[in-house]
mmCIF file of C-alpha atoms in Angstrom:
data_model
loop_
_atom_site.group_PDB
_atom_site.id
_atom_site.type_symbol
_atom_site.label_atom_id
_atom_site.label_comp_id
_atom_site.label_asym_id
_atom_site.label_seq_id
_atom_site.Cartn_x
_atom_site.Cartn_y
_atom_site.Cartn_z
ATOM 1 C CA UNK A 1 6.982 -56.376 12.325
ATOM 2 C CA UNK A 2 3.247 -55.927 12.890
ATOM 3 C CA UNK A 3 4.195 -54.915 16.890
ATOM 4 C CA UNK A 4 6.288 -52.100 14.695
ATOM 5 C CA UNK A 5 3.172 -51.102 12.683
ATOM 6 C CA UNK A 6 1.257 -50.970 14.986
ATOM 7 C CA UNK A 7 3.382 -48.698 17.201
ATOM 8 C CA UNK A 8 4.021 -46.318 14.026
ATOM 9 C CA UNK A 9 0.010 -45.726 13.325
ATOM 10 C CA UNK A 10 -0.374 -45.255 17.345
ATOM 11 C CA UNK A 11 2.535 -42.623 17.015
ATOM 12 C CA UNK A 12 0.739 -40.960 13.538
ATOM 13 C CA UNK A 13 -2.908 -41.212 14.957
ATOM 14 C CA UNK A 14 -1.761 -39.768 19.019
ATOM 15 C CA UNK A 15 0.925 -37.585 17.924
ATOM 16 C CA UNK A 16 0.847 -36.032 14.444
ATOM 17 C CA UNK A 17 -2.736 -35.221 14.094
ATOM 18 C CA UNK A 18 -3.587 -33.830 17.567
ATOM 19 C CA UNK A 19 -0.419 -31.203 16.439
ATOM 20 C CA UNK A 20 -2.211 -30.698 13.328
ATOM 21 C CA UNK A 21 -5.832 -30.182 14.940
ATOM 22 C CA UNK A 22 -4.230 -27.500 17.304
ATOM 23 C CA UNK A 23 -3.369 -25.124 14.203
ATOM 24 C CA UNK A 24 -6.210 -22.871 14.392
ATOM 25 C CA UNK A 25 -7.428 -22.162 10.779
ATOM 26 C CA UNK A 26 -9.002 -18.185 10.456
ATOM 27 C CA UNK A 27 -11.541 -16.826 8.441
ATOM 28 C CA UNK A 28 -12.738 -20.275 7.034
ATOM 29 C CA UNK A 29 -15.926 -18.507 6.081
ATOM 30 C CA UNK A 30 -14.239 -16.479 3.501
ATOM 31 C CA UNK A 31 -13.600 -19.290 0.814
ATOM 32 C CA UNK A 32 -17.276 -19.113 -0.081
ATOM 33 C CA UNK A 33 -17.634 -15.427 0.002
ATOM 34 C CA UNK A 34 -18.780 -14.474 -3.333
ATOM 35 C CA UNK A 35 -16.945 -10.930 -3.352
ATOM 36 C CA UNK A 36 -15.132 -9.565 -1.240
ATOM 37 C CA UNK A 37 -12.781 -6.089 -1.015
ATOM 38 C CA UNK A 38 -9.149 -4.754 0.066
ATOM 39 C CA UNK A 39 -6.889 -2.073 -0.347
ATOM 40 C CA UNK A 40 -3.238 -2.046 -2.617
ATOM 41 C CA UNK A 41 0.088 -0.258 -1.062
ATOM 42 C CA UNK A 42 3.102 -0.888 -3.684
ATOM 43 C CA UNK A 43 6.214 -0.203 -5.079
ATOM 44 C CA UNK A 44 7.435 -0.092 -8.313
ATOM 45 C CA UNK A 45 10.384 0.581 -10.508
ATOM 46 C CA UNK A 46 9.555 1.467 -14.097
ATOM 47 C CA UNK A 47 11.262 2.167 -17.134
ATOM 48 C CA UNK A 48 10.970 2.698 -21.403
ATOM 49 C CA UNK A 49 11.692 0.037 -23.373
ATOM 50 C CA UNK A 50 13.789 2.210 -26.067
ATOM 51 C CA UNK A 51 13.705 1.605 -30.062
ATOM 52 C CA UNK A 52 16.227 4.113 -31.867
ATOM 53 C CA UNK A 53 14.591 6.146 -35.293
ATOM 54 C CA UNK A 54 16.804 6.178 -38.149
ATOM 55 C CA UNK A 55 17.663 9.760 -37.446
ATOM 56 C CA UNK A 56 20.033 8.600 -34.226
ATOM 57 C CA UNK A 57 22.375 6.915 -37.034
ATOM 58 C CA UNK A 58 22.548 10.030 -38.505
ATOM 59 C CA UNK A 59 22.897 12.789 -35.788
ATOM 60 C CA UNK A 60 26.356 13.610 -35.037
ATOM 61 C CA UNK A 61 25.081 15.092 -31.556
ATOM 62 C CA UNK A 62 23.719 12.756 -29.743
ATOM 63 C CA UNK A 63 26.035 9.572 -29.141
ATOM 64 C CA UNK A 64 23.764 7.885 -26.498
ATOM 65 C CA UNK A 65 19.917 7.583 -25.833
ATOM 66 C CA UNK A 66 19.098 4.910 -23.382
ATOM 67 C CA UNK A 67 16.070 4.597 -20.942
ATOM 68 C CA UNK A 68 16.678 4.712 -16.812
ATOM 69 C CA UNK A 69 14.764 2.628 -14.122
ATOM 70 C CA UNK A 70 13.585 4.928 -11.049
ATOM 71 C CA UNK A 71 11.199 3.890 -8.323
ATOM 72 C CA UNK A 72 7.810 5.029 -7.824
ATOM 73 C CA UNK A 73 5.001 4.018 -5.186
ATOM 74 C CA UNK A 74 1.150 2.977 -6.031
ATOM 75 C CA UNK A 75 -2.012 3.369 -4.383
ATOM 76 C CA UNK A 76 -5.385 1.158 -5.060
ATOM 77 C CA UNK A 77 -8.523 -0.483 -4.472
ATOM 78 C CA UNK A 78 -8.961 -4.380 -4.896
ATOM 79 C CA UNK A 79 -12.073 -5.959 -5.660
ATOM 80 C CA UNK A 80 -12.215 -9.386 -6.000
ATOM 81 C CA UNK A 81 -15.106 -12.024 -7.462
ATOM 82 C CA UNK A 82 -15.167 -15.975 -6.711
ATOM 83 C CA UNK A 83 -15.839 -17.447 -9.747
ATOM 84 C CA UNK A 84 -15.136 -20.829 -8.941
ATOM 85 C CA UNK A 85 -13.209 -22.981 -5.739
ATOM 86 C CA UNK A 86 -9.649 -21.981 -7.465
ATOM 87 C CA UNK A 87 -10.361 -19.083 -9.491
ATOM 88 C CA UNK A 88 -11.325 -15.260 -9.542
ATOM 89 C CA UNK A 89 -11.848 -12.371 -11.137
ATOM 90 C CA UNK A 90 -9.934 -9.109 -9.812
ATOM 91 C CA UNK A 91 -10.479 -5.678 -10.714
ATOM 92 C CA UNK A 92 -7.608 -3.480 -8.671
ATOM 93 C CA UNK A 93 -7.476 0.074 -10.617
ATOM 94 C CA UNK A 94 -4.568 2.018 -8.515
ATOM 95 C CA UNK A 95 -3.066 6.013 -8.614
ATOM 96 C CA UNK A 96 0.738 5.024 -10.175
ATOM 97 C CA UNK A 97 3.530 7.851 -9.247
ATOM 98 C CA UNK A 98 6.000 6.767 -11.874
ATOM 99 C CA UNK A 99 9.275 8.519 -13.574
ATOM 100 C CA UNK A 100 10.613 6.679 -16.572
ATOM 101 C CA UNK A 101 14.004 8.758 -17.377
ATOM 102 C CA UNK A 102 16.078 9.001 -20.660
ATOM 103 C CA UNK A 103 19.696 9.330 -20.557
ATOM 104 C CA UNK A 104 21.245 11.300 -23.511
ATOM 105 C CA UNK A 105 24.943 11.938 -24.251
ATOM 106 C CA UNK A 106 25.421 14.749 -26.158
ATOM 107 C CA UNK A 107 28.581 15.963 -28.234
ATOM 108 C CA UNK A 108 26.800 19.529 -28.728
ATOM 109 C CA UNK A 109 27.263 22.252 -28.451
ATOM 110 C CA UNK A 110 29.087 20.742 -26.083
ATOM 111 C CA UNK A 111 29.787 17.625 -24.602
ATOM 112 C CA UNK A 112 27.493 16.974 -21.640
ATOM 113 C CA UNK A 113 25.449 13.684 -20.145
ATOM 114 C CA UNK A 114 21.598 14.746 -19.807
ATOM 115 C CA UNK A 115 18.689 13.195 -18.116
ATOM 116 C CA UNK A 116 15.491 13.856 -19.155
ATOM 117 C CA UNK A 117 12.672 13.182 -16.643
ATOM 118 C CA UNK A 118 9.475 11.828 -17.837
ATOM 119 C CA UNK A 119 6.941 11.913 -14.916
ATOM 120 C CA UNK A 120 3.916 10.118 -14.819
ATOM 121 C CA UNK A 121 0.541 10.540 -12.620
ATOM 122 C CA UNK A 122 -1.141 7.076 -14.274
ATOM 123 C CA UNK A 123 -4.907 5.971 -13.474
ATOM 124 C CA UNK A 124 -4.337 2.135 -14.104
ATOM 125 C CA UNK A 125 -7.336 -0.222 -14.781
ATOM 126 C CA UNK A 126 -6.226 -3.836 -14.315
ATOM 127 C CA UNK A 127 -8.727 -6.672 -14.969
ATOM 128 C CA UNK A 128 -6.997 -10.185 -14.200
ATOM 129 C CA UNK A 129 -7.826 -13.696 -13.382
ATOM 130 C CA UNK A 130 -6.602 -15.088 -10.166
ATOM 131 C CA UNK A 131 -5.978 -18.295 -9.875
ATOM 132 C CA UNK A 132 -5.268 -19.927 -6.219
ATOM 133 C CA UNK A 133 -4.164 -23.115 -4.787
ATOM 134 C CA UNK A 134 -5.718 -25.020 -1.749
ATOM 135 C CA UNK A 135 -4.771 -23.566 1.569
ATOM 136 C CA UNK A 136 -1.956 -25.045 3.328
ATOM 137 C CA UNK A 137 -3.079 -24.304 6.952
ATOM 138 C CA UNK A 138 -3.153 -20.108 6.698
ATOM 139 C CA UNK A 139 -1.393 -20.086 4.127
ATOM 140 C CA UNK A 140 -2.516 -19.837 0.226
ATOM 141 C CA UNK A 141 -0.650 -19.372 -3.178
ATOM 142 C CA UNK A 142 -1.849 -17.850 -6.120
ATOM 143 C CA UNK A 143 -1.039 -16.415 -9.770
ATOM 144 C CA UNK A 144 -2.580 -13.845 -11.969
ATOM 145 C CA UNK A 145 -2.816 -12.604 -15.223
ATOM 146 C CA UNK A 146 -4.541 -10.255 -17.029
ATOM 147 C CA UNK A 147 -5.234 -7.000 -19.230
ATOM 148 C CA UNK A 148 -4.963 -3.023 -18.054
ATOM 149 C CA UNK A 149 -5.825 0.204 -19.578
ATOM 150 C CA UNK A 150 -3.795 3.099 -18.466
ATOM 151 C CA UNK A 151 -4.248 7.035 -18.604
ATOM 152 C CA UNK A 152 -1.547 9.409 -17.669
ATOM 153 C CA UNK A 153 -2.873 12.270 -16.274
ATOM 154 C CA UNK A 154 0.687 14.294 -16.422
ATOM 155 C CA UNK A 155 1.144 13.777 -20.198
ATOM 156 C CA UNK A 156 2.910 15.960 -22.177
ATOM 157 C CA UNK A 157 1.940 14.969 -25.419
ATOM 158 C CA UNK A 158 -0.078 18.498 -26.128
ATOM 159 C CA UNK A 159 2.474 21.334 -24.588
ATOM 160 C CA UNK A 160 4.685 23.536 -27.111
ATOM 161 C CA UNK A 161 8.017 24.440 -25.540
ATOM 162 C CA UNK A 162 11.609 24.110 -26.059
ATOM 163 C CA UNK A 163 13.480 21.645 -27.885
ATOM 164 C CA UNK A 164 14.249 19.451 -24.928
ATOM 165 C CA UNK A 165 11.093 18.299 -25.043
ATOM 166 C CA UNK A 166 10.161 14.050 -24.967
ATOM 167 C CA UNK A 167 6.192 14.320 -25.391
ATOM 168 C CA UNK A 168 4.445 11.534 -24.356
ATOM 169 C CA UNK A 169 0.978 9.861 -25.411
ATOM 170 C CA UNK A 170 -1.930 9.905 -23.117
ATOM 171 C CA UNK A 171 -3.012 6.570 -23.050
ATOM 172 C CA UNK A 172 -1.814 2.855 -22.864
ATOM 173 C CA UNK A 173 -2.727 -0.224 -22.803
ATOM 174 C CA UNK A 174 -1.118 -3.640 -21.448
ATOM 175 C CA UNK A 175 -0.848 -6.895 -19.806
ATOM 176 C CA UNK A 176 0.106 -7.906 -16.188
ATOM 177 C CA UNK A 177 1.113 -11.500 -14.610
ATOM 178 C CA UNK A 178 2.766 -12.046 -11.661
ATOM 179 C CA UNK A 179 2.165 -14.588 -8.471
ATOM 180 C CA UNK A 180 1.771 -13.812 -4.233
ATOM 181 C CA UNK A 181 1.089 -15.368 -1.152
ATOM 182 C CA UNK A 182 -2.719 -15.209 1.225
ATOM 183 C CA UNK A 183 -2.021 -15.227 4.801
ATOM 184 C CA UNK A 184 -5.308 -15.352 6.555
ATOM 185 C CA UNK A 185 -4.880 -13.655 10.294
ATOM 186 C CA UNK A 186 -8.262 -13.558 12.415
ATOM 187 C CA UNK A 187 -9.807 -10.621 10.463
ATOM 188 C CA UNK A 188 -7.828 -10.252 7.528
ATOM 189 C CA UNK A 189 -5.680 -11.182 4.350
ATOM 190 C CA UNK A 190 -1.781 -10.298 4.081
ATOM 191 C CA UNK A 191 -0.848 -10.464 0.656
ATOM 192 C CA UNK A 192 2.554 -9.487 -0.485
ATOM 193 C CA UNK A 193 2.604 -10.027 -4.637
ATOM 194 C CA UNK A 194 4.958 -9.441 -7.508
ATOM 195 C CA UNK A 195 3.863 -8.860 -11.069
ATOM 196 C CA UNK A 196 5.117 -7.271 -14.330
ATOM 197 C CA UNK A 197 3.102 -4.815 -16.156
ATOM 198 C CA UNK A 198 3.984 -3.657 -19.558
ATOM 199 C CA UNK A 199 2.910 -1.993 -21.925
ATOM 200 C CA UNK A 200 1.657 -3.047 -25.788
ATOM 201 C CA UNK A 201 1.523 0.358 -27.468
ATOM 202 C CA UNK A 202 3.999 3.034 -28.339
ATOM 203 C CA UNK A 203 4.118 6.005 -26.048
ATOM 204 C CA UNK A 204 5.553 8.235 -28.211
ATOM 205 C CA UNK A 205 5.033 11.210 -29.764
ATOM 206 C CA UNK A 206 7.088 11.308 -32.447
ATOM 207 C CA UNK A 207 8.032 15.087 -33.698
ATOM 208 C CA UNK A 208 11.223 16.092 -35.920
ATOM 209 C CA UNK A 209 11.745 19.174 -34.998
ATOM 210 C CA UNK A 210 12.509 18.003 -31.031
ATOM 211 C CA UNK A 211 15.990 17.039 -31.016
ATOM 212 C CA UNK A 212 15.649 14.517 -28.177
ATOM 213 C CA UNK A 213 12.130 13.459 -29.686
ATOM 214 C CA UNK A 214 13.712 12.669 -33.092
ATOM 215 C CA UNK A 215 16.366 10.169 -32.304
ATOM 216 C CA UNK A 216 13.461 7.668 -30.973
ATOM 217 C CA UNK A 217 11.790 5.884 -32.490
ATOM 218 C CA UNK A 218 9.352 3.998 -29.936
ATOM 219 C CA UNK A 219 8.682 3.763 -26.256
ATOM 220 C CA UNK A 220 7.403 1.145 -24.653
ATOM 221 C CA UNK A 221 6.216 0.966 -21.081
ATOM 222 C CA UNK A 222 7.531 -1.512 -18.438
ATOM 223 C CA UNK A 223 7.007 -1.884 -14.594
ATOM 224 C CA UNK A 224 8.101 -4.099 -11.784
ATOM 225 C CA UNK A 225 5.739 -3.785 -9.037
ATOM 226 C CA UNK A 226 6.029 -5.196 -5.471
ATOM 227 C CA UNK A 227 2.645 -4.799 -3.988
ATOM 228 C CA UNK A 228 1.380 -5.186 -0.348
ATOM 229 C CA UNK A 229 -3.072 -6.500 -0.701
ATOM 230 C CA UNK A 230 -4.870 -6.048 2.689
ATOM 231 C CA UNK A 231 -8.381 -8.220 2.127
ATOM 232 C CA UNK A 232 -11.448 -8.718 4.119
#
């Protein structure tokens, strides 16, 4: 038994660890950076989460309002500072191309499906705190969560025009979690990550005399964003 032992640590101490000490480990210099910057490429798929008014009960024209998902792309800054050995505090604002449809089904004049598109040019202003895990060779894990302020700069909310009209508020504000993966290469981070960012406030614009503006009630915002984080 002890002839066995010994063999197993003279397996464990000439086997595993020289296999371990030839994974090279990059950028080990960069856990006790204090700050440190990156760039955001992502895409998302947003939608309105949809409350009815009591006027849809009502109308005798409009059977079905219902919100559509639709896919949009982002574009940002990251920058990121150490607060501690397994947290941080991120600030990534990002350009968000959005389009968060309704789907109406009318009965008149006439009976028709309609899709009205809502498109969005958002400045987004996410603050969050990042917490990460040990590395595992070049490898790290991490979540996040946080608060945002966004401002849509292709709001609608002031323009007079035809009834068709969905106006939309200017502003929003929100919360954002969501989890990703470091992989440390010799002069850089790859970090894919997936969040949720939604919106608190109600959207909406609410005017009578807009027939597909009166049967809602509230919109909320909600986004599903795949993002792609190159550090240095």
């Amino acid at each position: 038994m002890f002839h066995l032992l010994r063999y197993a640590l003279i397996f464990i101490v000439c086997g595993v660890l020289p296999a371990r000490a030839q994974t090279q480990m990059n950028m080990l210099e960069h856990d006790a950076k204090p700050y440190y910057f990156g760039i955001t490429l992502a895409a998302n798929q947003s939608y309105f989460k949809l409350e009815h008014s009591p006027a849809f009960l009502a109308d005798d024209s409009i059977m079905v309002a219902e919100p559509l998902k639709t896919m949009g792309f982002n574009l940002g800054l990251l920058a990121n500072a150490r607060l501690s050995e397994h947290f941080d505090l991120r600030f990534n604002p990002q350009l968000i191309f959005a389009s968060k449809n309704l789907y109406y089904r009318e009965t008149y004049p006439k009976p028709q499906d309609t899709d009205k598109k809502i498109e969005s040019i958002l400045l987004s202003f996410p603050l969050q705190i990042k917490f990460k895990s040990d590395r595992i060779g070049n490898m790290r894990v991490y979540t996040i969560a946080g608060l945002k302020y966004d401002y849509d700069l292709a709001s609608n909310a002031r323009l007079r025009r035809a009834e068709d009209l969905v106006k939309i508020k200017k502003s929003d504000y929100g919360y954002e979690a969501g989890a990703g993966f470091e992989f440390y290469f010799e002069s850089f981070i790859f970090a894919p990550e997936f969040k949720i960012s939604n919106g608190f406030g109600n959207v909406h614009v609410k005017d009578p005399n807009l027939r597909y503006s009166n049967v809602v009630e509230k919109l909320q915002s909600r986004m599903i964003v795949f993002s792609i984080h190159l550090e240095g």
